[in-house]
Amino acid sequence: MAEGEERRLEAYLAHRQRLLRLAYRHLGSVGEAEDVVQDAWIRFQASPEPLDAGRFLSRIVTNLCLDRLKSARARRETYVGPWLPEPLIEKAGIVDPEVGETALDISFGVMRALERLSPLERAVLFLHDLFDMPFHEIADTLQRSPAACRKMATRARSALAASGQRFRPSAGDVDRFQQSFMQTLASGDLEPFKRLLADEVEFVSDGGGKVTAALQVVRGADKVARLLYGLAQKQLEHRVASSELARINDLPGLVIALDGQLDQTMSLELDENGLIAGIYVVRNPDKLAHIRFQPEADLGSVASPVSAGSDSTG
């Protein structure tokens, strides 16, 4: 390999993980993000060697993502029920050195807030906050004026701030949630479990019209607790549930199986008081296809909440 080619490959590999997160934040798909970053490498190879490889690659990835989002927009408009990104799964205990950087946050609450922005607003926000790209370079990348890019960045930050701040749970928080729910299933008493939930807790379940899932976001501690209790009793009857703690979008969460078959992922977010403010469940089998490990911890025939909804599909 020639010296220039080796230098180019090293530069690409040094930025690859950050580029994957950039693409994932745009697209919400693990597979599509990988495809985009691979396409970016092909274009990078065919381009003159840039002064700043990170910025140059980020511009390539951004434009590739914007092209893909043109067709994705039509799919999102016809999506059945709430949309959540594909869960990005890693074994519990693995820590990415990039985790904790606000500009790279891929938690479900943040991803849902980003989905409310236009593709161009997201692009401006990511390029400026993630790669420290000045607005005149962003304007050149997106074919917009620097003033327009500044306005889009301001609107994007305001929209994210208005969505409300959520906090990261620990593995202990996830265990406390699961153990409390198991006790509720055994006793039928919802009150101890409800005390873990914030008054305005949100339950978001993504089945994509492929499997049973709530067609609306369910809000409120009483409604969420009753929904989870009723559905778990109904769906876990004569079935064996198992779960495994995993890192899901950089936060501790659960991968859950029924009768040995992967059924869903579950993620939590907390409020400032340490109460559960968000519960995010992905059941759409298309979004679970990339998960390569199965839960092993046996929870018995009635043990763990299974997402769905009283208004169901499939």
PDB file of C-alpha atoms in Angstrom:
ATOM      1  CA  MET A   1       0.000   0.000   0.000  1.00  0.00           C
ATOM      2  CA  ALA A   2       1.390   3.413  -0.977  1.00  0.00           C
ATOM      3  CA  GLU A   3       2.191   5.904   1.770  1.00  0.00           C
ATOM      4  CA  GLY A   4      -0.636   8.242   0.726  1.00  0.00           C
ATOM      5  CA  GLU A   5      -3.186   5.410   0.656  1.00  0.00           C
ATOM      6  CA  GLU A   6      -2.038   4.163   4.060  1.00  0.00           C
ATOM      7  CA  ARG A   7      -2.319   7.665   5.502  1.00  0.00           C
ATOM      8  CA  ARG A   8      -5.808   8.032   4.042  1.00  0.00           C
ATOM      9  CA  LEU A   9      -6.937   4.677   5.489  1.00  0.00           C
ATOM     10  CA  GLU A  10      -5.603   5.592   8.927  1.00  0.00           C
ATOM     11  CA  ALA A  11      -7.487   8.892   8.806  1.00  0.00           C
ATOM     12  CA  TYR A  12     -10.718   7.143   7.822  1.00  0.00           C
ATOM     13  CA  LEU A  13     -10.409   4.510  10.548  1.00  0.00           C
ATOM     14  CA  ALA A  14      -9.657   7.186  13.143  1.00  0.00           C
ATOM     15  CA  HIS A  15     -12.979   8.896  12.376  1.00  0.00           C
ATOM     16  CA  ARG A  16     -15.098   5.863  11.497  1.00  0.00           C
ATOM     17  CA  GLN A  17     -16.824   5.403  14.876  1.00  0.00           C
ATOM     18  CA  ARG A  18     -17.778   9.055  15.068  1.00  0.00           C
ATOM     19  CA  LEU A  19     -19.034   8.968  11.478  1.00  0.00           C
ATOM     20  CA  LEU A  20     -21.179   5.917  12.282  1.00  0.00           C
ATOM     21  CA  ARG A  21     -22.788   7.821  15.139  1.00  0.00           C
ATOM     22  CA  LEU A  22     -23.318  10.821  12.903  1.00  0.00           C
ATOM     23  CA  ALA A  23     -25.066   8.684  10.279  1.00  0.00           C
ATOM     24  CA  TYR A  24     -27.092   6.831  12.909  1.00  0.00           C
ATOM     25  CA  ARG A  25     -28.293  10.124  14.415  1.00  0.00           C
ATOM     26  CA  HIS A  26     -29.530  11.141  10.969  1.00  0.00           C
ATOM     27  CA  LEU A  27     -31.091   7.832   9.918  1.00  0.00           C
ATOM     28  CA  GLY A  28     -31.979   5.897  13.081  1.00  0.00           C
ATOM     29  CA  SER A  29     -30.839   2.682  11.387  1.00  0.00           C
ATOM     30  CA  VAL A  30     -27.737   0.676  12.254  1.00  0.00           C
ATOM     31  CA  GLY A  31     -27.500  -1.002   8.845  1.00  0.00           C
ATOM     32  CA  GLU A  32     -28.081   2.189   6.862  1.00  0.00           C
ATOM     33  CA  ALA A  33     -25.500   4.044   8.945  1.00  0.00           C
ATOM     34  CA  GLU A  34     -22.909   1.355   8.164  1.00  0.00           C
ATOM     35  CA  ASP A  35     -23.772   1.497   4.458  1.00  0.00           C
ATOM     36  CA  VAL A  36     -23.406   5.287   4.391  1.00  0.00           C
ATOM     37  CA  VAL A  37     -20.026   5.224   6.118  1.00  0.00           C
ATOM     38  CA  GLN A  38     -18.803   2.550   3.701  1.00  0.00           C
ATOM     39  CA  ASP A  39     -19.980   4.668   0.754  1.00  0.00           C
ATOM     40  CA  ALA A  40     -18.170   7.636   2.313  1.00  0.00           C
ATOM     41  CA  TRP A  41     -14.931   5.634   2.313  1.00  0.00           C
ATOM     42  CA  ILE A  42     -15.304   4.908  -1.407  1.00  0.00           C
ATOM     43  CA  ARG A  43     -15.802   8.601  -2.154  1.00  0.00           C
ATOM     44  CA  PHE A  44     -12.959   9.544   0.194  1.00  0.00           C
ATOM     45  CA  GLN A  45     -10.595   7.241  -1.696  1.00  0.00           C
ATOM     46  CA  ALA A  46     -11.478   8.887  -5.004  1.00  0.00           C
ATOM     47  CA  SER A  47     -11.054  12.479  -3.739  1.00  0.00           C
ATOM     48  CA  PRO A  48      -7.950  14.640  -3.408  1.00  0.00           C
ATOM     49  CA  GLU A  49      -6.428  14.285   0.050  1.00  0.00           C
ATOM     50  CA  PRO A  50      -8.055  16.958   2.283  1.00  0.00           C
ATOM     51  CA  LEU A  51      -6.374  19.088   4.943  1.00  0.00           C
ATOM     52  CA  ASP A  52      -8.932  17.984   7.559  1.00  0.00           C
ATOM     53  CA  ALA A  53     -10.091  14.418   6.965  1.00  0.00           C
ATOM     54  CA  GLY A  54     -12.675  14.477   9.771  1.00  0.00           C
ATOM     55  CA  ARG A  55     -14.522  17.500   8.435  1.00  0.00           C
ATOM     56  CA  PHE A  56     -14.293  16.297   4.860  1.00  0.00           C
ATOM     57  CA  LEU A  57     -15.699  12.868   5.734  1.00  0.00           C
ATOM     58  CA  SER A  58     -18.459  14.418   7.852  1.00  0.00           C
ATOM     59  CA  ARG A  59     -19.556  16.481   4.847  1.00  0.00           C
ATOM     60  CA  ILE A  60     -19.669  13.376   2.670  1.00  0.00           C
ATOM     61  CA  VAL A  61     -21.661  11.427   5.272  1.00  0.00           C
ATOM     62  CA  THR A  62     -24.080  14.320   5.803  1.00  0.00           C
ATOM     63  CA  ASN A  63     -24.902  14.626   2.104  1.00  0.00           C
ATOM     64  CA  LEU A  64     -25.308  10.848   1.748  1.00  0.00           C
ATOM     65  CA  CYS A  65     -27.691  10.820   4.723  1.00  0.00           C
ATOM     66  CA  LEU A  66     -29.720  13.723   3.343  1.00  0.00           C
ATOM     67  CA  ASP A  67     -30.112  11.837   0.061  1.00  0.00           C
ATOM     68  CA  ARG A  68     -31.383   8.754   1.910  1.00  0.00           C
ATOM     69  CA  LEU A  69     -33.756  10.797   4.052  1.00  0.00           C
ATOM     70  CA  LYS A  70     -35.604  12.017   0.963  1.00  0.00           C
ATOM     71  CA  SER A  71     -36.998   8.523   0.466  1.00  0.00           C
ATOM     72  CA  ALA A  72     -37.190   7.796   4.191  1.00  0.00           C
ATOM     73  CA  ARG A  73     -39.543  10.733   4.714  1.00  0.00           C
ATOM     74  CA  ALA A  74     -42.309   9.030   2.744  1.00  0.00           C
ATOM     75  CA  ARG A  75     -41.828   5.810   4.732  1.00  0.00           C
ATOM     76  CA  ARG A  76     -42.021   7.704   8.040  1.00  0.00           C
ATOM     77  CA  GLU A  77     -45.261   9.429   7.013  1.00  0.00           C
ATOM     78  CA  THR A  78     -46.988   6.060   6.582  1.00  0.00           C
ATOM     79  CA  TYR A  79     -45.353   4.384   9.607  1.00  0.00           C
ATOM     80  CA  VAL A  80     -47.851   2.625  11.894  1.00  0.00           C
ATOM     81  CA  GLY A  81     -47.688   3.875  15.489  1.00  0.00           C
ATOM     82  CA  PRO A  82     -44.815   5.720  17.201  1.00  0.00           C
ATOM     83  CA  TRP A  83     -41.427   5.583  15.497  1.00  0.00           C
ATOM     84  CA  LEU A  84     -38.256   4.692  17.407  1.00  0.00           C
ATOM     85  CA  PRO A  85     -34.774   4.163  15.957  1.00  0.00           C
ATOM     86  CA  GLU A  86     -33.286   0.700  15.643  1.00  0.00           C
ATOM     87  CA  PRO A  87     -31.788  -0.131  19.039  1.00  0.00           C
ATOM     88  CA  LEU A  88     -28.000  -0.011  19.017  1.00  0.00           C
ATOM     89  CA  ILE A  89     -27.067  -2.965  21.243  1.00  0.00           C
ATOM     90  CA  GLU A  90     -23.845  -3.755  23.053  1.00  0.00           C
ATOM     91  CA  LYS A  91     -23.126  -6.194  25.849  1.00  0.00           C
ATOM     92  CA  ALA A  92     -23.378  -4.754  29.355  1.00  0.00           C
ATOM     93  CA  GLY A  93     -20.006  -3.505  30.602  1.00  0.00           C
ATOM     94  CA  ILE A  94     -18.694  -2.279  27.229  1.00  0.00           C
ATOM     95  CA  VAL A  95     -18.004   1.451  27.292  1.00  0.00           C
ATOM     96  CA  ASP A  96     -17.462   3.535  24.175  1.00  0.00           C
ATOM     97  CA  PRO A  97     -14.911   6.335  24.762  1.00  0.00           C
ATOM     98  CA  GLU A  98     -17.223   8.751  22.924  1.00  0.00           C
ATOM     99  CA  VAL A  99     -20.117   8.156  25.360  1.00  0.00           C
ATOM    100  CA  GLY A 100     -20.955  11.211  27.429  1.00  0.00           C
ATOM    101  CA  GLU A 101     -20.297  13.732  24.686  1.00  0.00           C
ATOM    102  CA  THR A 102     -23.542  15.643  24.308  1.00  0.00           C
ATOM    103  CA  ALA A 103     -23.174  16.053  20.563  1.00  0.00           C
ATOM    104  CA  LEU A 104     -23.060  12.250  20.197  1.00  0.00           C
ATOM    105  CA  ASP A 105     -26.034  11.427  22.460  1.00  0.00           C
ATOM    106  CA  ILE A 106     -28.066   8.622  20.870  1.00  0.00           C
ATOM    107  CA  SER A 107     -30.439   7.921  23.769  1.00  0.00           C
ATOM    108  CA  PHE A 108     -34.029   7.276  22.731  1.00  0.00           C
ATOM    109  CA  GLY A 109     -35.354  10.513  24.238  1.00  0.00           C
ATOM    110  CA  VAL A 110     -32.830  12.591  22.313  1.00  0.00           C
ATOM    111  CA  MET A 111     -33.362  10.593  19.114  1.00  0.00           C
ATOM    112  CA  ARG A 112     -37.123  11.183  19.337  1.00  0.00           C
ATOM    113  CA  ALA A 113     -36.522  14.902  19.827  1.00  0.00           C
ATOM    114  CA  LEU A 114     -34.155  14.968  16.837  1.00  0.00           C
ATOM    115  CA  GLU A 115     -36.813  13.282  14.713  1.00  0.00           C
ATOM    116  CA  ARG A 116     -38.994  16.380  15.154  1.00  0.00           C
ATOM    117  CA  LEU A 117     -36.353  18.513  13.422  1.00  0.00           C
ATOM    118  CA  SER A 118     -36.038  18.813   9.663  1.00  0.00           C
ATOM    119  CA  PRO A 119     -33.161  16.890   8.037  1.00  0.00           C
ATOM    120  CA  LEU A 120     -31.360  20.187   7.298  1.00  0.00           C
ATOM    121  CA  GLU A 121     -31.746  21.410  10.887  1.00  0.00           C
ATOM    122  CA  ARG A 122     -30.221  18.170  12.136  1.00  0.00           C
ATOM    123  CA  ALA A 123     -27.410  18.432   9.610  1.00  0.00           C
ATOM    124  CA  VAL A 124     -26.481  21.958  10.695  1.00  0.00           C
ATOM    125  CA  LEU A 125     -26.629  21.015  14.371  1.00  0.00           C
ATOM    126  CA  PHE A 126     -24.457  17.922  13.950  1.00  0.00           C
ATOM    127  CA  LEU A 127     -21.827  19.520  11.736  1.00  0.00           C
ATOM    128  CA  HIS A 128     -21.454  22.532  13.997  1.00  0.00           C
ATOM    129  CA  ASP A 129     -21.639  20.820  17.402  1.00  0.00           C
ATOM    130  CA  LEU A 130     -20.017  17.501  16.518  1.00  0.00           C
ATOM    131  CA  PHE A 131     -17.263  18.568  14.142  1.00  0.00           C
ATOM    132  CA  ASP A 132     -16.899  22.253  15.138  1.00  0.00           C
ATOM    133  CA  MET A 133     -17.495  23.204  11.514  1.00  0.00           C
ATOM    134  CA  PRO A 134     -17.924  26.974  10.967  1.00  0.00           C
ATOM    135  CA  PHE A 135     -21.186  28.129   9.436  1.00  0.00           C
ATOM    136  CA  HIS A 136     -19.608  29.207   6.155  1.00  0.00           C
ATOM    137  CA  GLU A 137     -18.369  25.629   5.591  1.00  0.00           C
ATOM    138  CA  ILE A 138     -21.747  24.199   6.590  1.00  0.00           C
ATOM    139  CA  ALA A 139     -23.400  26.606   4.148  1.00  0.00           C
ATOM    140  CA  ASP A 140     -21.124  25.359   1.377  1.00  0.00           C
ATOM    141  CA  THR A 141     -21.915  21.718   2.252  1.00  0.00           C
ATOM    142  CA  LEU A 142     -25.695  22.204   2.345  1.00  0.00           C
ATOM    143  CA  GLN A 143     -25.954  24.841  -0.380  1.00  0.00           C
ATOM    144  CA  ARG A 144     -27.551  27.334   1.988  1.00  0.00           C
ATOM    145  CA  SER A 145     -26.434  30.769   3.222  1.00  0.00           C
ATOM    146  CA  PRO A 146     -24.420  31.072   6.470  1.00  0.00           C
ATOM    147  CA  ALA A 147     -27.227  33.179   7.959  1.00  0.00           C
ATOM    148  CA  ALA A 148     -29.799  30.496   7.166  1.00  0.00           C
ATOM    149  CA  CYS A 149     -27.560  27.859   8.755  1.00  0.00           C
ATOM    150  CA  ARG A 150     -27.206  29.917  11.953  1.00  0.00           C
ATOM    151  CA  LYS A 151     -30.996  30.235  12.160  1.00  0.00           C
ATOM    152  CA  MET A 152     -31.447  26.491  11.659  1.00  0.00           C
ATOM    153  CA  ALA A 153     -28.925  25.754  14.412  1.00  0.00           C
ATOM    154  CA  THR A 154     -30.724  28.109  16.794  1.00  0.00           C
ATOM    155  CA  ARG A 155     -34.113  26.539  16.037  1.00  0.00           C
ATOM    156  CA  ALA A 156     -32.694  23.050  16.500  1.00  0.00           C
ATOM    157  CA  ARG A 157     -31.150  23.834  19.884  1.00  0.00           C
ATOM    158  CA  SER A 158     -34.364  25.511  21.035  1.00  0.00           C
ATOM    159  CA  ALA A 159     -36.434  22.494  19.984  1.00  0.00           C
ATOM    160  CA  LEU A 160     -34.127  20.105  21.831  1.00  0.00           C
ATOM    161  CA  ALA A 161     -34.190  22.275  24.958  1.00  0.00           C
ATOM    162  CA  ALA A 162     -37.999  22.444  24.848  1.00  0.00           C
ATOM    163  CA  SER A 163     -38.255  18.650  24.704  1.00  0.00           C
ATOM    164  CA  GLY A 164     -37.182  18.472  28.351  1.00  0.00           C
ATOM    165  CA  GLN A 165     -34.061  17.111  29.988  1.00  0.00           C
ATOM    166  CA  ARG A 166     -33.868  13.433  30.820  1.00  0.00           C
ATOM    167  CA  PHE A 167     -31.209  11.651  32.853  1.00  0.00           C
ATOM    168  CA  ARG A 168     -29.253   8.445  32.370  1.00  0.00           C
ATOM    169  CA  PRO A 169     -30.282   5.390  34.409  1.00  0.00           C
ATOM    170  CA  SER A 170     -27.792   3.006  35.979  1.00  0.00           C
ATOM    171  CA  ALA A 171     -27.889  -0.776  35.783  1.00  0.00           C
ATOM    172  CA  GLY A 172     -29.244  -0.619  39.345  1.00  0.00           C
ATOM    173  CA  ASP A 173     -32.176   1.518  38.197  1.00  0.00           C
ATOM    174  CA  VAL A 174     -33.032  -1.042  35.503  1.00  0.00           C
ATOM    175  CA  ASP A 175     -32.825  -3.891  38.022  1.00  0.00           C
ATOM    176  CA  ARG A 176     -35.000  -1.967  40.498  1.00  0.00           C
ATOM    177  CA  PHE A 177     -37.614  -1.397  37.793  1.00  0.00           C
ATOM    178  CA  GLN A 178     -37.654  -5.052  36.774  1.00  0.00           C
ATOM    179  CA  GLN A 179     -37.744  -6.440  40.324  1.00  0.00           C
ATOM    180  CA  SER A 180     -40.538  -4.080  41.326  1.00  0.00           C
ATOM    181  CA  PHE A 181     -42.595  -5.069  38.303  1.00  0.00           C
ATOM    182  CA  MET A 182     -42.073  -8.767  39.019  1.00  0.00           C
ATOM    183  CA  GLN A 183     -43.371  -8.197  42.551  1.00  0.00           C
ATOM    184  CA  THR A 184     -46.393  -6.344  41.139  1.00  0.00           C
ATOM    185  CA  LEU A 185     -47.187  -9.269  38.857  1.00  0.00           C
ATOM    186  CA  ALA A 186     -46.962 -11.671  41.781  1.00  0.00           C
ATOM    187  CA  SER A 187     -49.052  -9.583  44.190  1.00  0.00           C
ATOM    188  CA  GLY A 188     -51.383  -7.639  41.909  1.00  0.00           C
ATOM    189  CA  ASP A 189     -50.562  -4.461  43.863  1.00  0.00           C
ATOM    190  CA  LEU A 190     -49.659  -1.640  41.457  1.00  0.00           C
ATOM    191  CA  GLU A 191     -48.836   1.022  44.049  1.00  0.00           C
ATOM    192  CA  PRO A 192     -45.174   0.090  44.804  1.00  0.00           C
ATOM    193  CA  PHE A 193     -44.428  -0.052  41.080  1.00  0.00           C
ATOM    194  CA  LYS A 194     -46.204   3.241  40.390  1.00  0.00           C
ATOM    195  CA  ARG A 195     -43.959   4.946  42.950  1.00  0.00           C
ATOM    196  CA  LEU A 196     -41.009   4.316  40.614  1.00  0.00           C
ATOM    197  CA  LEU A 197     -42.740   6.204  37.785  1.00  0.00           C
ATOM    198  CA  ALA A 198     -42.817   9.969  37.259  1.00  0.00           C
ATOM    199  CA  ASP A 199     -46.308  11.469  37.160  1.00  0.00           C
ATOM    200  CA  GLU A 200     -45.930  12.256  33.446  1.00  0.00           C
ATOM    201  CA  VAL A 201     -43.992   9.129  32.452  1.00  0.00           C
ATOM    202  CA  GLU A 202     -44.155   8.300  28.741  1.00  0.00           C
ATOM    203  CA  PHE A 203     -44.433   4.779  27.357  1.00  0.00           C
ATOM    204  CA  VAL A 204     -43.417   4.542  23.687  1.00  0.00           C
ATOM    205  CA  SER A 205     -43.778   1.220  21.885  1.00  0.00           C
ATOM    206  CA  ASP A 206     -42.668   0.652  18.283  1.00  0.00           C
ATOM    207  CA  GLY A 207     -44.168  -2.321  16.467  1.00  0.00           C
ATOM    208  CA  GLY A 208     -44.258  -0.707  13.024  1.00  0.00           C
ATOM    209  CA  GLY A 209     -47.542  -2.434  12.186  1.00  0.00           C
ATOM    210  CA  LYS A 210     -45.704  -5.775  12.147  1.00  0.00           C
ATOM    211  CA  VAL A 211     -46.493  -6.932  15.701  1.00  0.00           C
ATOM    212  CA  THR A 212     -48.770  -5.875  18.540  1.00  0.00           C
ATOM    213  CA  ALA A 213     -47.776  -2.476  19.937  1.00  0.00           C
ATOM    214  CA  ALA A 214     -49.382   0.656  21.341  1.00  0.00           C
ATOM    215  CA  LEU A 215     -50.539   2.912  18.522  1.00  0.00           C
ATOM    216  CA  GLN A 216     -50.178   6.043  20.660  1.00  0.00           C
ATOM    217  CA  VAL A 217     -47.720   7.256  23.270  1.00  0.00           C
ATOM    218  CA  VAL A 218     -49.204   6.381  26.675  1.00  0.00           C
ATOM    219  CA  ARG A 219     -48.679   9.006  29.406  1.00  0.00           C
ATOM    220  CA  GLY A 220     -49.169   9.066  33.163  1.00  0.00           C
ATOM    221  CA  ALA A 221     -48.007   6.754  35.953  1.00  0.00           C
ATOM    222  CA  ASP A 222     -51.384   5.101  36.521  1.00  0.00           C
ATOM    223  CA  LYS A 223     -52.064   4.453  32.811  1.00  0.00           C
ATOM    224  CA  VAL A 224     -48.565   3.134  32.140  1.00  0.00           C
ATOM    225  CA  ALA A 225     -48.543   0.858  35.195  1.00  0.00           C
ATOM    226  CA  ARG A 226     -51.962  -0.594  34.363  1.00  0.00           C
ATOM    227  CA  LEU A 227     -51.005  -1.058  30.709  1.00  0.00           C
ATOM    228  CA  LEU A 228     -47.811  -2.937  31.526  1.00  0.00           C
ATOM    229  CA  TYR A 229     -49.519  -5.073  34.167  1.00  0.00           C
ATOM    230  CA  GLY A 230     -52.451  -6.054  31.966  1.00  0.00           C
ATOM    231  CA  LEU A 231     -50.342  -6.802  28.943  1.00  0.00           C
ATOM    232  CA  ALA A 232     -47.764  -8.805  30.850  1.00  0.00           C
ATOM    233  CA  GLN A 233     -50.448 -10.986  32.423  1.00  0.00           C
ATOM    234  CA  LYS A 234     -52.091 -11.541  29.059  1.00  0.00           C
ATOM    235  CA  GLN A 235     -49.017 -12.162  26.932  1.00  0.00           C
ATOM    236  CA  LEU A 236     -46.890 -14.101  29.418  1.00  0.00           C
ATOM    237  CA  GLU A 237     -49.590 -16.626  30.255  1.00  0.00           C
ATOM    238  CA  HIS A 238     -48.197 -20.095  29.427  1.00  0.00           C
ATOM    239  CA  ARG A 239     -45.004 -18.512  28.056  1.00  0.00           C
ATOM    240  CA  VAL A 240     -41.502 -18.284  29.498  1.00  0.00           C
ATOM    241  CA  ALA A 241     -39.827 -14.884  29.556  1.00  0.00           C
ATOM    242  CA  SER A 242     -36.093 -14.298  29.823  1.00  0.00           C
ATOM    243  CA  SER A 243     -34.010 -11.149  29.787  1.00  0.00           C
ATOM    244  CA  GLU A 244     -30.446  -9.921  29.609  1.00  0.00           C
ATOM    245  CA  LEU A 245     -29.027  -6.609  30.701  1.00  0.00           C
ATOM    246  CA  ALA A 246     -27.408  -4.781  27.792  1.00  0.00           C
ATOM    247  CA  ARG A 247     -26.299  -1.317  26.759  1.00  0.00           C
ATOM    248  CA  ILE A 248     -29.006   0.013  24.469  1.00  0.00           C
ATOM    249  CA  ASN A 249     -28.149   3.311  22.782  1.00  0.00           C
ATOM    250  CA  ASP A 250     -25.453   3.858  25.409  1.00  0.00           C
ATOM    251  CA  LEU A 251     -27.805   3.319  28.352  1.00  0.00           C
ATOM    252  CA  PRO A 252     -28.470   0.217  30.468  1.00  0.00           C
ATOM    253  CA  GLY A 253     -31.586  -1.607  29.290  1.00  0.00           C
ATOM    254  CA  LEU A 254     -33.120  -5.023  28.755  1.00  0.00           C
ATOM    255  CA  VAL A 255     -33.218  -7.399  25.819  1.00  0.00           C
ATOM    256  CA  ILE A 256     -36.267  -9.627  26.357  1.00  0.00           C
ATOM    257  CA  ALA A 257     -37.203 -12.977  24.823  1.00  0.00           C
ATOM    258  CA  LEU A 258     -40.392 -15.039  24.964  1.00  0.00           C
ATOM    259  CA  ASP A 259     -40.059 -18.815  24.735  1.00  0.00           C
ATOM    260  CA  GLY A 260     -36.468 -18.303  23.645  1.00  0.00           C
ATOM    261  CA  GLN A 261     -37.303 -15.944  20.759  1.00  0.00           C
ATOM    262  CA  LEU A 262     -36.158 -12.325  20.799  1.00  0.00           C
ATOM    263  CA  ASP A 263     -39.252 -10.207  21.422  1.00  0.00           C
ATOM    264  CA  GLN A 264     -38.211  -6.678  22.299  1.00  0.00           C
ATOM    265  CA  THR A 265     -35.713  -4.239  23.754  1.00  0.00           C
ATOM    266  CA  MET A 266     -36.637  -1.952  26.627  1.00  0.00           C
ATOM    267  CA  SER A 267     -34.858   1.286  27.574  1.00  0.00           C
ATOM    268  CA  LEU A 268     -35.482   3.703  30.424  1.00  0.00           C
ATOM    269  CA  GLU A 269     -34.795   7.372  31.102  1.00  0.00           C
ATOM    270  CA  LEU A 270     -35.110   9.201  34.416  1.00  0.00           C
ATOM    271  CA  ASP A 271     -36.232  12.630  35.550  1.00  0.00           C
ATOM    272  CA  GLU A 272     -34.345  14.937  37.927  1.00  0.00           C
ATOM    273  CA  ASN A 273     -35.806  13.077  40.927  1.00  0.00           C
ATOM    274  CA  GLY A 274     -34.586   9.679  39.781  1.00  0.00           C
ATOM    275  CA  LEU A 275     -38.075   8.546  38.761  1.00  0.00           C
ATOM    276  CA  ILE A 276     -38.685   6.774  35.469  1.00  0.00           C
ATOM    277  CA  ALA A 277     -39.766   9.409  32.954  1.00  0.00           C
ATOM    278  CA  GLY A 278     -39.491   7.449  29.709  1.00  0.00           C
ATOM    279  CA  ILE A 279     -39.936   3.784  28.759  1.00  0.00           C
ATOM    280  CA  TYR A 280     -38.987   2.953  25.168  1.00  0.00           C
ATOM    281  CA  VAL A 281     -39.771  -0.455  23.699  1.00  0.00           C
ATOM    282  CA  VAL A 282     -38.875  -1.689  20.221  1.00  0.00           C
ATOM    283  CA  ARG A 283     -40.806  -4.750  18.985  1.00  0.00           C
ATOM    284  CA  ASN A 284     -40.718  -4.192  15.219  1.00  0.00           C
ATOM    285  CA  PRO A 285     -38.921  -7.361  14.042  1.00  0.00           C
ATOM    286  CA  ASP A 286     -37.246  -5.463  11.197  1.00  0.00           C
ATOM    287  CA  LYS A 287     -35.519  -3.284  13.785  1.00  0.00           C
ATOM    288  CA  LEU A 288     -34.410  -6.256  15.895  1.00  0.00           C
ATOM    289  CA  ALA A 289     -32.958  -8.355  13.070  1.00  0.00           C
ATOM    290  CA  HIS A 290     -29.396  -7.100  13.610  1.00  0.00           C
ATOM    291  CA  ILE A 291     -29.272  -8.159  17.290  1.00  0.00           C
ATOM    292  CA  ARG A 292     -26.966 -11.150  17.506  1.00  0.00           C
ATOM    293  CA  PHE A 293     -27.345 -12.394  21.079  1.00  0.00           C
ATOM    294  CA  GLN A 294     -30.267 -13.946  22.924  1.00  0.00           C
ATOM    295  CA  PRO A 295     -31.290 -13.313  26.546  1.00  0.00           C
ATOM    296  CA  GLU A 296     -30.480 -16.151  28.922  1.00  0.00           C
ATOM    297  CA  ALA A 297     -31.665 -15.174  32.418  1.00  0.00           C
ATOM    298  CA  ASP A 298     -34.874 -17.134  33.044  1.00  0.00           C
ATOM    299  CA  LEU A 299     -37.571 -14.981  34.610  1.00  0.00           C
ATOM    300  CA  GLY A 300     -40.287 -17.624  34.743  1.00  0.00           C
ATOM    301  CA  SER A 301     -43.656 -17.705  33.055  1.00  0.00           C
ATOM    302  CA  VAL A 302     -44.718 -14.268  34.342  1.00  0.00           C
ATOM    303  CA  ALA A 303     -41.816 -11.998  35.012  1.00  0.00           C
ATOM    304  CA  SER A 304     -41.118  -9.074  32.760  1.00  0.00           C
ATOM    305  CA  PRO A 305     -43.238  -6.365  31.115  1.00  0.00           C
ATOM    306  CA  VAL A 306     -44.075  -7.030  27.467  1.00  0.00           C
ATOM    307  CA  SER A 307     -44.947  -3.962  25.460  1.00  0.00           C
ATOM    308  CA  ALA A 308     -48.101  -3.680  23.473  1.00  0.00           C
ATOM    309  CA  GLY A 309     -51.233  -1.624  23.609  1.00  0.00           C
ATOM    310  CA  SER A 310     -54.938  -1.807  24.130  1.00  0.00           C
ATOM    311  CA  ASP A 311     -55.215  -0.396  20.605  1.00  0.00           C
ATOM    312  CA  SER A 312     -53.104  -2.990  18.845  1.00  0.00           C
ATOM    313  CA  THR A 313     -52.011  -3.967  15.395  1.00  0.00           C
ATOM    314  CA  GLY A 314     -50.973  -7.329  14.050  1.00  0.00           C
TER     315      GLY A 314
END
